[in-house]
GROMACS .gro file of N, CA and C in nm:
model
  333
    1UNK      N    1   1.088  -2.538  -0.544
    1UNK     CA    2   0.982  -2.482  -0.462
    1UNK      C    3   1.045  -2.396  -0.352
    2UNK      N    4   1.029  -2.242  -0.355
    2UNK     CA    5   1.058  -2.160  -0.282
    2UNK      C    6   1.012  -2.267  -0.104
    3UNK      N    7   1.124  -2.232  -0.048
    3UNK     CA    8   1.090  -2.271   0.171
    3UNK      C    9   0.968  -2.163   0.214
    4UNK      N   10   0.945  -2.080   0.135
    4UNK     CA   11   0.908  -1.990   0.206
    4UNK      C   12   0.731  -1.925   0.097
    5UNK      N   13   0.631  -1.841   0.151
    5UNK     CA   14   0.575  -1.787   0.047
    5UNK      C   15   0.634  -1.646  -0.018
    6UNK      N   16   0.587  -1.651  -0.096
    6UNK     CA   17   0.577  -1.440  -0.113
    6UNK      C   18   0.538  -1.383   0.011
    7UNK      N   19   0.593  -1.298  -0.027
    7UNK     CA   20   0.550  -1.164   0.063
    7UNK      C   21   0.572  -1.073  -0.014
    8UNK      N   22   0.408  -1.000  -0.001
    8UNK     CA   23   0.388  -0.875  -0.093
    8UNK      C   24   0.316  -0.789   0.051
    9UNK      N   25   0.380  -0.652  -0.030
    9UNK     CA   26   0.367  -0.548   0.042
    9UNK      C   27   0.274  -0.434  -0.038
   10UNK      N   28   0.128  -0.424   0.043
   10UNK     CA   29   0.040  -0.294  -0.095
   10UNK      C   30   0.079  -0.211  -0.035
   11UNK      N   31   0.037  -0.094  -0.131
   11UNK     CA   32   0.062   0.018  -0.109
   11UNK      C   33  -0.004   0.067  -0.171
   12UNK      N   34  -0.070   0.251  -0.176
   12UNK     CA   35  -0.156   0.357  -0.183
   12UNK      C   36  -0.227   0.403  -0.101
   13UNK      N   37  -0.264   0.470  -0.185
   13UNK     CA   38  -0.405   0.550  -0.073
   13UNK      C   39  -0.512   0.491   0.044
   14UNK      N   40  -0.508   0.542   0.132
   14UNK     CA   41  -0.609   0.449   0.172
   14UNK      C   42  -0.760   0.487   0.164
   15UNK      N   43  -0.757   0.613   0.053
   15UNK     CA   44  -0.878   0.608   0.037
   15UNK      C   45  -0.933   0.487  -0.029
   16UNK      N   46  -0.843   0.417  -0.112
   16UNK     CA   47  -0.921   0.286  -0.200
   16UNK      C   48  -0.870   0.133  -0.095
   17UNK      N   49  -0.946   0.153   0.006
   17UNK     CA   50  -0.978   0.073   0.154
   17UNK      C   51  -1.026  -0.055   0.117
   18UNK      N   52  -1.113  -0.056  -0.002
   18UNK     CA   53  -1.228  -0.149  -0.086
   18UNK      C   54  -1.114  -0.191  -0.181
   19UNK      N   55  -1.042  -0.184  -0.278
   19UNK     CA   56  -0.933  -0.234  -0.392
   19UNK      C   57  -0.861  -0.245  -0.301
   20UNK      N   58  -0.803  -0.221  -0.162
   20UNK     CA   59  -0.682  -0.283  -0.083
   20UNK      C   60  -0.687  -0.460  -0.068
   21UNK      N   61  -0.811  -0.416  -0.011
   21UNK     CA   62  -0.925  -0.504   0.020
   21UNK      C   63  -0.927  -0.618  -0.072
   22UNK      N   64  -0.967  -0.592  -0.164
   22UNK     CA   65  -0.980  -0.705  -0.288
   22UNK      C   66  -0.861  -0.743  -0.286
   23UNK      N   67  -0.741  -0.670  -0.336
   23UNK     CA   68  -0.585  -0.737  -0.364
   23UNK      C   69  -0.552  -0.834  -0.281
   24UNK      N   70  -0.549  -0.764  -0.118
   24UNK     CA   71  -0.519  -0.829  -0.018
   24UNK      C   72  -0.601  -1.009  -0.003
   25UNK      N   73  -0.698  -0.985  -0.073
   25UNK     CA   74  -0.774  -1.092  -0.057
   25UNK      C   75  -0.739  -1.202  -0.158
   26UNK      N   76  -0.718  -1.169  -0.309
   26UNK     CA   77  -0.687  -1.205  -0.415
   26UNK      C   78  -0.544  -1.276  -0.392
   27UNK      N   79  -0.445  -1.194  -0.321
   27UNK     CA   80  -0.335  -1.260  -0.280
   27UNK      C   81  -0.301  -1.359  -0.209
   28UNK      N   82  -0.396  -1.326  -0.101
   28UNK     CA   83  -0.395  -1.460  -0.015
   28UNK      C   84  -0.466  -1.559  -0.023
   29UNK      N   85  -0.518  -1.589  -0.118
   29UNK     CA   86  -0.617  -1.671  -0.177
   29UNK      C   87  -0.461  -1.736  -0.271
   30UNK      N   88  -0.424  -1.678  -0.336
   30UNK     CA   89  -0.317  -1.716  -0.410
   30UNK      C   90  -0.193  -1.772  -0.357
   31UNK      N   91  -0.188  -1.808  -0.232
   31UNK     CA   92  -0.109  -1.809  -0.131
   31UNK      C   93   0.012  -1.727  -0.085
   32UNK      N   94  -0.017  -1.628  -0.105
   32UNK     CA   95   0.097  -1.512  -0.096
   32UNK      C   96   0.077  -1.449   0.074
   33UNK      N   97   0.187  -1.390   0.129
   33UNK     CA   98   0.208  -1.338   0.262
   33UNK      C   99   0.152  -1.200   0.240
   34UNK      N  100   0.047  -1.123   0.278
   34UNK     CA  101   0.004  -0.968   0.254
   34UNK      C  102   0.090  -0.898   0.376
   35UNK      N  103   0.110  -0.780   0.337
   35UNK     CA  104   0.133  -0.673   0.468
   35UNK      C  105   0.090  -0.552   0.373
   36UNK      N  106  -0.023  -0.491   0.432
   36UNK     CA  107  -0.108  -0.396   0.367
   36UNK      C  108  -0.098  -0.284   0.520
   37UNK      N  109  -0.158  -0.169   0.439
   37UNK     CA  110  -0.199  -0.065   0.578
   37UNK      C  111  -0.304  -0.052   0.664
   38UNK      N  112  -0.280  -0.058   0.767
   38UNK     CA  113  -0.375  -0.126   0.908
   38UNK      C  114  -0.469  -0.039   0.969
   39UNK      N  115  -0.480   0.123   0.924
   39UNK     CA  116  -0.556   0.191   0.979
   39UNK      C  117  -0.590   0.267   0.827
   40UNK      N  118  -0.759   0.280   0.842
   40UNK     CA  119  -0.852   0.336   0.716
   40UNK      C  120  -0.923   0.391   0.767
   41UNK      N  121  -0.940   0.531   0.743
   41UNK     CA  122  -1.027   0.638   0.789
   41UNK      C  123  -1.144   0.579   0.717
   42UNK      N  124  -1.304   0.567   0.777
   42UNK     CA  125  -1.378   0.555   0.638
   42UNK      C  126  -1.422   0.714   0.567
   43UNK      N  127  -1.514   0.676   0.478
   43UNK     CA  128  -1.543   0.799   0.376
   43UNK      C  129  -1.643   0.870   0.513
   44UNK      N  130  -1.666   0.827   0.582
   44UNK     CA  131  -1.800   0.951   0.662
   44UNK      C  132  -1.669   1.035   0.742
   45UNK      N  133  -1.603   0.993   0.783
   45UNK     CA  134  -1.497   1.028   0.883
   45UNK      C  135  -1.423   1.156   0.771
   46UNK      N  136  -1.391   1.068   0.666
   46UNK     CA  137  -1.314   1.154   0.565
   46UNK      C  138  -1.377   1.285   0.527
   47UNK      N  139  -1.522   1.237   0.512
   47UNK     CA  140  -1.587   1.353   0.461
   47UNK      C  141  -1.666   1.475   0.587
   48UNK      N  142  -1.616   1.457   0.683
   48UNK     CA  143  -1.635   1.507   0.808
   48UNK      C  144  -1.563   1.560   0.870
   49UNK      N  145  -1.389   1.528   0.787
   49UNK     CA  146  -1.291   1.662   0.772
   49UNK      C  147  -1.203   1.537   0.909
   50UNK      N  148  -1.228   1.439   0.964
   50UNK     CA  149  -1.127   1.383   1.067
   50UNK      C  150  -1.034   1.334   0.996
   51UNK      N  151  -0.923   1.348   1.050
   51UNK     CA  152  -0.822   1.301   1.036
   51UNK      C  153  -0.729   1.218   1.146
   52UNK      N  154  -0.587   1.145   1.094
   52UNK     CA  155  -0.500   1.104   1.188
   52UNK      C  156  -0.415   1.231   1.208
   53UNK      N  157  -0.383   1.217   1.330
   53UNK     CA  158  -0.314   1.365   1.377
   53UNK      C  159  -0.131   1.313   1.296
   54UNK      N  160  -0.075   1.480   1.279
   54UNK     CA  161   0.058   1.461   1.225
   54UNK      C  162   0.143   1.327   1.286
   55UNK      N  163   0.189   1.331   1.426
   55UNK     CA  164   0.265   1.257   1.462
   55UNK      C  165   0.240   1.108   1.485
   56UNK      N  166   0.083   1.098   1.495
   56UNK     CA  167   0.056   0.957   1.443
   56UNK      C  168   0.083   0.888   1.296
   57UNK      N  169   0.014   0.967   1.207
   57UNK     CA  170   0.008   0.989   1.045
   57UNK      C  171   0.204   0.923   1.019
   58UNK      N  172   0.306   1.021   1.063
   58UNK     CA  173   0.409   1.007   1.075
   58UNK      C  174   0.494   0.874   1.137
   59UNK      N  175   0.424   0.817   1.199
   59UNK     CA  176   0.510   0.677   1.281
   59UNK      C  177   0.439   0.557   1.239
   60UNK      N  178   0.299   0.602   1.185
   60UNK     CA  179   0.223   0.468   1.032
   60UNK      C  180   0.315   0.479   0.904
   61UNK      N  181   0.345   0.578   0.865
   61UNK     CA  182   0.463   0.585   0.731
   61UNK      C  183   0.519   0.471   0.780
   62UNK      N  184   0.655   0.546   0.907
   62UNK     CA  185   0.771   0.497   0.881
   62UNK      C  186   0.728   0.334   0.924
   63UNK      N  187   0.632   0.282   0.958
   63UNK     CA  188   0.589   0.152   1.021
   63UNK      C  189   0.591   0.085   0.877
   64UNK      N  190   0.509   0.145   0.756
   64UNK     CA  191   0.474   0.124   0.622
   64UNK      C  192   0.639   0.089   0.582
   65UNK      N  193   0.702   0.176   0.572
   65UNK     CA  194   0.844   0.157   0.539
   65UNK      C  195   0.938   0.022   0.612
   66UNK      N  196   0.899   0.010   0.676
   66UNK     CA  197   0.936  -0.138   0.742
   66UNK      C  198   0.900  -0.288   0.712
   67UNK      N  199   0.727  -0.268   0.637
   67UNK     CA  200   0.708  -0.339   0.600
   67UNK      C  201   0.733  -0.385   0.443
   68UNK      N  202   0.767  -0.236   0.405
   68UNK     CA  203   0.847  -0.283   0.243
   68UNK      C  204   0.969  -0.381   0.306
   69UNK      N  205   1.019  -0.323   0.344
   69UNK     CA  206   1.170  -0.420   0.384
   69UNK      C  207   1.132  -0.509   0.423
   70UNK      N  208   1.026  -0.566   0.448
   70UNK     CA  209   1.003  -0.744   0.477
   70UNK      C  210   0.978  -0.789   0.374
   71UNK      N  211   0.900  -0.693   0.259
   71UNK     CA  212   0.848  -0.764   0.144
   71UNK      C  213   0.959  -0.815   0.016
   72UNK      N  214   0.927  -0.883  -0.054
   72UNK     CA  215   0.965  -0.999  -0.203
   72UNK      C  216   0.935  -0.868  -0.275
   73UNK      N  217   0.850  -0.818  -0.257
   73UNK     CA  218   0.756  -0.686  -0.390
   73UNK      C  219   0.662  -0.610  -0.325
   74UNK      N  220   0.661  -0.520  -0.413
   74UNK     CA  221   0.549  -0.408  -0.383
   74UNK      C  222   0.427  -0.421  -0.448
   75UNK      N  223   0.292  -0.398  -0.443
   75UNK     CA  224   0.191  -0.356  -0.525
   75UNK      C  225   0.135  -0.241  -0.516
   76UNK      N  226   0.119  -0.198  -0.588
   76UNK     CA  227   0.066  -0.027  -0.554
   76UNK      C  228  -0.062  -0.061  -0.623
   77UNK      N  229  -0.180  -0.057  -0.547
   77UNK     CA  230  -0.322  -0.034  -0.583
   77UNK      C  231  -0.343   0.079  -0.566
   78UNK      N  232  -0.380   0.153  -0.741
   78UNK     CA  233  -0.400   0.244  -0.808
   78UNK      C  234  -0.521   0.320  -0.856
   79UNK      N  235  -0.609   0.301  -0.828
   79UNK     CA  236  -0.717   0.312  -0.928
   79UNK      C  237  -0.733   0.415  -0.971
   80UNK      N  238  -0.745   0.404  -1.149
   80UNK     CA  239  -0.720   0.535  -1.213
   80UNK      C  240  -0.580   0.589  -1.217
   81UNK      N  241  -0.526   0.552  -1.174
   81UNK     CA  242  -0.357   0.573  -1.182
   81UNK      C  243  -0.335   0.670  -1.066
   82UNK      N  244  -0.436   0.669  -0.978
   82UNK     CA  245  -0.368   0.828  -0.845
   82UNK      C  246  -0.273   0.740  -0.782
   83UNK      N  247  -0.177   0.838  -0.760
   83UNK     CA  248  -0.069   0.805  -0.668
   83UNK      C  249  -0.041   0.937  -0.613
   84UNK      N  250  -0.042   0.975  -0.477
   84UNK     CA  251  -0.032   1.080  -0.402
   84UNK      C  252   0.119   1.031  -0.364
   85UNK      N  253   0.094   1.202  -0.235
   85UNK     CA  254   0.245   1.191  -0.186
   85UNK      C  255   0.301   1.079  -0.063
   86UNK      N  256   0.191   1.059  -0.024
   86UNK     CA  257   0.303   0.966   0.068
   86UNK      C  258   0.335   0.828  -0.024
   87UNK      N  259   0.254   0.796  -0.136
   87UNK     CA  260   0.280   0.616  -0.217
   87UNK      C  261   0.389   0.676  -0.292
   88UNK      N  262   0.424   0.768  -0.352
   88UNK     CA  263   0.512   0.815  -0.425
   88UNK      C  264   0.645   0.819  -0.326
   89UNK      N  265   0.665   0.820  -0.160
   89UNK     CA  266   0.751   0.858  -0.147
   89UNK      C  267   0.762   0.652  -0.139
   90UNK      N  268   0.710   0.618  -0.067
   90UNK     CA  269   0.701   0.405  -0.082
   90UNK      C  270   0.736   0.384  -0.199
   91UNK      N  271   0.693   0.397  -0.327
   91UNK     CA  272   0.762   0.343  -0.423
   91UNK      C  273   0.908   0.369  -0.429
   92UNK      N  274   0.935   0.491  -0.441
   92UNK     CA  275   1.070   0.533  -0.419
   92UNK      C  276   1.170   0.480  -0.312
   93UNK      N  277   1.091   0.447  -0.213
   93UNK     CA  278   1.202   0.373  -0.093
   93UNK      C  279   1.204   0.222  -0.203
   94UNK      N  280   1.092   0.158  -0.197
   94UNK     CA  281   1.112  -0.022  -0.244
   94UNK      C  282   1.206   0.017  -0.337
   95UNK      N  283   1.182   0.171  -0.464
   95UNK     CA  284   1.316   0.092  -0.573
   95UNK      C  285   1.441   0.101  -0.523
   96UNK      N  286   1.453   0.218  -0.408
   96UNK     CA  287   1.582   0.232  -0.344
   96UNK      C  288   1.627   0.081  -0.288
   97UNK      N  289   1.568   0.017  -0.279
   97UNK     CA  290   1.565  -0.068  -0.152
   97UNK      C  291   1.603  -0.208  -0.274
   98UNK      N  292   1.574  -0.215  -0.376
   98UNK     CA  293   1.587  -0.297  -0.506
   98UNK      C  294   1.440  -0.396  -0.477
   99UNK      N  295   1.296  -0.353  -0.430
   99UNK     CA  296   1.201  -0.469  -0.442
   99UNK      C  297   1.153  -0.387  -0.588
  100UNK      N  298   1.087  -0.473  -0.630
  100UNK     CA  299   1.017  -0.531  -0.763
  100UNK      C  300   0.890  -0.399  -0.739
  101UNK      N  301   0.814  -0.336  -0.801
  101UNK     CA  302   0.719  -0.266  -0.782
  101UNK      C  303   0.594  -0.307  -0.874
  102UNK      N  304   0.504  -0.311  -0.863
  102UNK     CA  305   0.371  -0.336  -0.957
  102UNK      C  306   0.266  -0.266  -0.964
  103UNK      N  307   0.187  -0.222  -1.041
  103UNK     CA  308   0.058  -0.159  -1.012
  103UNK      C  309  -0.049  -0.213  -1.061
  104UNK      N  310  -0.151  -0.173  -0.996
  104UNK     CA  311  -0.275  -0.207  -1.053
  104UNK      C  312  -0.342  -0.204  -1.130
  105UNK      N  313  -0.332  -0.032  -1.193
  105UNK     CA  314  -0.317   0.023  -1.326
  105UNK      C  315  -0.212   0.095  -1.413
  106UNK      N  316  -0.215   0.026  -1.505
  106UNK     CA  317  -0.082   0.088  -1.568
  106UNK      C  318  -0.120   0.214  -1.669
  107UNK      N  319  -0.215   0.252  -1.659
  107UNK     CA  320  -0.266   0.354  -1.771
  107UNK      C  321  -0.192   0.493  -1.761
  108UNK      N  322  -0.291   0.570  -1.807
  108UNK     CA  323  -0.202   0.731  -1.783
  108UNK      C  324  -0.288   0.764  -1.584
  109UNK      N  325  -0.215   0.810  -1.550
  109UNK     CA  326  -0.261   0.844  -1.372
  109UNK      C  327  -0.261   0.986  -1.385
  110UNK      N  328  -0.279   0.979  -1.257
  110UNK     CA  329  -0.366   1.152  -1.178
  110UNK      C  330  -0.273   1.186  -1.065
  111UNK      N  331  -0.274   1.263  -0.999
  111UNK     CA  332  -0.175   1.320  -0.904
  111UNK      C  333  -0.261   1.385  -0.829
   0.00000   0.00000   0.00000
């Protein structure tokens, strides 16, 4: 028996705020440690053209990147297979980094 739980780290878009949501929930129900992303524009905001300004946007990454390095694994919640540019550059750090990566969907994805 592991001393310790998992710790999983999601990752994607935060447009899918709702499937973060579920995982995050699913996991810790499962008794696993979550560290997910802490700020979600909603869709009215999104669709109203607001955004997080560059240099904020920029110091949530590298915050994101910190929390891979706490994590056991990654999950990348996918839906539909999108993976944009900033989850693409997270996956790439965790494999740099040697964590485990997973997705949500494994099908053919979108860009």
């Amino acid at each position: 028996m592991p001393d310790r739980p998992e710790i999983v780290c999601i990752c994607g878009s935060t447009r899918f705020a709702e499937e973060m949501n579920a995982a995050n929930r699913d996991l810790t129900f499962s008794g696993v440690i979550v560290l997910a992303p802490g700020v979600f524009l909603s869709t009215a905001e999104r669709e109203a053209g607001r955004a997080i300004p560059p240099e904020q946007k920029a110091a949530l990454d590298a915050l994101h990147l910190r929390k891979i390095d706490l994590a056991d694994r990654v999950l990348v919640v996918n839906p539909g297979g999108y993976i944009g540019e900033s989850t693409s550059r997270e996956i790439a750090y965790a494999r740099e980094s040697g964590k485990p990566v997973d997705f949500t969907y494994d099908g053919p994805g979108e860009r």
